[in-house]
CSV table of C-alpha atoms in Angstrom, one decimal:
chain,number,residue,atom,x,y,z
A,1,MET,CA,-63.4,27.9,8.6
A,2,LYS,CA,-61.3,30.3,5.8
A,3,THR,CA,-58.0,30.5,4.9
A,4,PHE,CA,-56.2,33.1,6.7
A,5,THR,CA,-55.4,36.4,4.2
A,6,ALA,CA,-53.2,39.2,5.4
A,7,THR,CA,-54.7,42.2,5.2
A,8,PRO,CA,-52.4,45.6,5.3
A,9,SER,CA,-53.6,46.6,8.5
A,10,ASP,CA,-52.2,42.8,10.0
A,11,ILE,CA,-47.9,42.9,8.8
A,12,ASP,CA,-46.0,43.6,11.2
A,13,LYS,CA,-42.9,44.7,10.3
A,14,LYS,CA,-39.6,44.1,12.7
A,15,TRP,CA,-35.9,45.7,13.1
A,16,ILE,CA,-33.7,42.4,12.6
A,17,LEU,CA,-29.1,43.2,12.3
A,18,ILE,CA,-27.3,40.9,11.6
A,19,ASP,CA,-24.0,40.3,11.9
A,20,ALA,CA,-21.9,38.5,8.7
A,21,GLU,CA,-18.2,38.4,10.3
A,22,GLY,CA,-17.0,34.7,9.5
A,23,VAL,CA,-21.0,33.5,8.1
A,24,VAL,CA,-21.2,31.3,4.6
A,25,LEU,CA,-23.2,33.9,1.9
A,26,GLY,CA,-24.9,31.5,0.3
A,27,ARG,CA,-26.8,30.2,4.3
A,28,LEU,CA,-26.5,33.9,4.9
A,29,ALA,CA,-29.1,35.2,1.8
A,30,SER,CA,-31.0,31.5,1.9
A,31,ILE,CA,-31.5,33.1,5.5
A,32,VAL,CA,-32.5,36.8,5.2
A,33,ALA,CA,-34.8,36.2,1.8
A,34,MET,CA,-36.6,34.6,3.4
A,35,ARG,CA,-36.9,37.2,6.6
A,36,LEU,CA,-37.4,39.7,3.7
A,37,ARG,CA,-40.5,38.1,2.2
A,38,GLY,CA,-42.1,37.3,5.4
A,39,LYS,CA,-42.1,32.9,5.3
A,40,HIS,CA,-41.3,32.3,8.8
A,41,LYS,CA,-44.0,34.2,9.7
A,42,PRO,CA,-47.9,32.7,10.6
A,43,SER,CA,-49.8,34.5,8.8
A,44,PHE,CA,-47.7,34.5,5.7
A,45,THR,CA,-49.4,35.4,2.5
A,46,PRO,CA,-48.0,35.4,-0.7
A,47,HIS,CA,-48.3,38.5,-2.5
A,48,MET,CA,-48.5,41.0,0.7
A,49,ASP,CA,-44.9,43.0,2.1
A,50,MET,CA,-45.2,41.1,5.4
A,51,GLY,CA,-40.8,40.4,5.9
A,52,ASP,CA,-38.6,42.4,8.1
A,53,ASN,CA,-36.2,45.0,8.0
A,54,VAL,CA,-32.6,43.8,7.5
A,55,ILE,CA,-30.1,45.5,8.7
A,56,ILE,CA,-26.5,43.2,7.5
A,57,ILE,CA,-23.3,44.6,9.2
A,58,ASN,CA,-19.5,43.4,8.5
A,59,ALA,CA,-20.2,42.4,4.3
A,60,ASP,CA,-17.5,42.4,4.0
A,61,LYS,CA,-16.2,39.9,6.1
A,62,ILE,CA,-18.5,37.3,4.5
A,63,GLN,CA,-17.4,33.9,3.9
A,64,MET,CA,-17.2,31.8,0.2
A,65,THR,CA,-16.6,27.9,0.5
A,66,GLY,CA,-14.7,26.2,-2.5
A,67,LYS,CA,-13.5,27.5,-6.0
A,68,LYS,CA,-16.7,30.8,-5.3
A,69,ARG,CA,-14.2,34.2,-4.8
A,70,GLN,CA,-13.0,33.0,-8.5
A,71,GLU,CA,-16.1,32.9,-9.8
A,72,ASN,CA,-17.1,35.7,-12.4
A,73,PHE,CA,-19.7,38.4,-12.1
A,74,TYR,CA,-21.1,39.9,-15.1
A,75,TRP,CA,-23.2,42.8,-16.8
A,76,HIS,CA,-23.3,44.5,-19.7
A,77,THR,CA,-22.5,48.0,-20.1
A,78,GLY,CA,-26.2,48.9,-23.1
A,79,HIS,CA,-22.9,49.1,-25.8
A,80,PRO,CA,-21.9,46.8,-28.4
A,81,GLY,CA,-19.3,44.6,-27.0
A,82,GLY,CA,-19.9,46.3,-23.8
A,83,ILE,CA,-19.8,42.8,-21.2
A,84,LYS,CA,-17.7,43.2,-18.1
A,85,SER,CA,-16.9,40.5,-15.4
A,86,ARG,CA,-14.7,40.9,-11.6
A,87,THR,CA,-14.6,38.3,-10.0
A,88,LYS,CA,-16.2,38.0,-6.3
A,89,GLN,CA,-12.9,38.6,-4.7
A,90,GLN,CA,-11.7,41.7,-6.6
A,91,ILE,CA,-15.6,43.2,-5.3
A,92,LEU,CA,-15.2,42.7,-2.2
A,93,GLU,CA,-11.6,44.3,-1.7
A,94,GLY,CA,-12.5,47.2,-4.0
A,95,LYS,CA,-15.0,49.9,-3.2
A,96,HIS,CA,-19.1,48.4,-2.7
A,97,PRO,CA,-18.0,45.3,-0.7
A,98,GLU,CA,-21.8,44.9,0.1
A,99,ARG,CA,-23.1,44.0,-3.3
A,100,VAL,CA,-21.7,40.5,-3.5
A,101,VAL,CA,-24.2,40.4,-0.3
A,102,THR,CA,-26.6,42.2,-2.4
A,103,MET,CA,-26.7,40.5,-5.2
A,104,ALA,CA,-27.0,36.7,-3.2
A,105,VAL,CA,-30.0,38.4,-1.9
A,106,LYS,CA,-31.7,39.9,-4.9
A,107,ARG,CA,-31.4,36.1,-6.3
A,108,MET,CA,-33.2,34.2,-3.8
A,109,LEU,CA,-35.5,36.1,-3.9
A,110,PRO,CA,-38.7,35.5,-7.0
A,111,GLY,CA,-38.3,38.0,-10.1
A,112,GLY,CA,-41.2,39.9,-10.1
A,113,PRO,CA,-42.7,43.4,-8.2
A,114,LEU,CA,-43.3,42.5,-5.6
A,115,SER,CA,-39.8,41.3,-4.6
A,116,ARG,CA,-38.3,44.2,-5.6
A,117,GLN,CA,-40.0,46.0,-3.1
A,118,GLN,CA,-38.7,43.5,-0.5
A,119,MET,CA,-35.3,44.1,-2.0
A,120,THR,CA,-35.4,47.6,-1.0
A,121,ASN,CA,-36.2,46.8,3.5
A,122,LEU,CA,-32.1,45.0,3.5
A,123,ARG,CA,-30.0,47.4,4.1
A,124,VAL,CA,-25.9,46.5,3.6
A,125,TYR,CA,-23.3,47.9,4.8
A,126,ALA,CA,-19.7,46.8,4.4
A,127,SER,CA,-18.2,47.8,8.2
A,128,ALA,CA,-19.6,47.8,11.0
A,129,ASP,CA,-20.9,50.6,12.0
A,130,HIS,CA,-25.0,51.5,10.7
A,131,PRO,CA,-26.5,54.3,10.9
A,132,HIS,CA,-30.7,52.1,12.0
A,133,GLU,CA,-30.2,52.2,16.0
A,134,ALA,CA,-33.8,54.4,16.5
A,135,GLN,CA,-35.6,52.0,14.7
A,136,SER,CA,-33.9,49.8,17.5
A,137,PRO,CA,-33.4,46.1,15.4
A,138,GLU,CA,-33.3,43.0,17.3
A,139,VAL,CA,-30.7,40.6,17.1
A,140,LEU,CA,-30.1,37.3,14.6
A,141,ASP,CA,-27.5,34.7,15.5
A,142,VAL,CA,-27.3,33.6,11.9
A,143,LYS,CA,-23.4,31.3,13.2
A,144,ALA,CA,-25.5,30.4,16.6
A,145,MET,CA,-28.6,29.1,14.7
A,146,ASN,CA,-26.3,25.8,12.3
A,147,PRO,CA,-22.5,24.9,12.7
A,148,LYS,CA,-22.5,24.8,9.4
A,149,ASN,CA,-23.4,28.8,8.9
A,150,THR,CA,-20.2,29.4,9.4
A,151,ARG,CA,-17.0,28.1,7.4
A,152,SER,CA,-13.9,26.1,9.5
A,153,ALA,CA,-10.8,27.4,8.5
């Protein structure tokens, strides 16, 4: 008996729609990272891009527990003294609130060329509308998976 290894012809990609309204950020990011890698499939092969295409809507209504909204994101401009930072709250209230969700998912994936390729299958939108209706995505209810996925106020 041989171990099954998927080939590109064996890969079946689906479109998944996730509503992030009221869902805890870290729990959502871990579920999405698993879907992007394809680890939920029985034919998972570590060196192939087997994951689904994931659409996340309402990224600006994401929940965080504790004081995580006051934690900083740091980046460097490349110039001397160019370290910059913003809190997650400032990013969520700014022009690109979807970046908080994108960075959380990116940091859940292992680093490397395959992870960068898998991140191209993620689409995050701040509002409820998205341009992917033609792909007829399946709705994945993350809130109903576990009561801890939503933050009780």
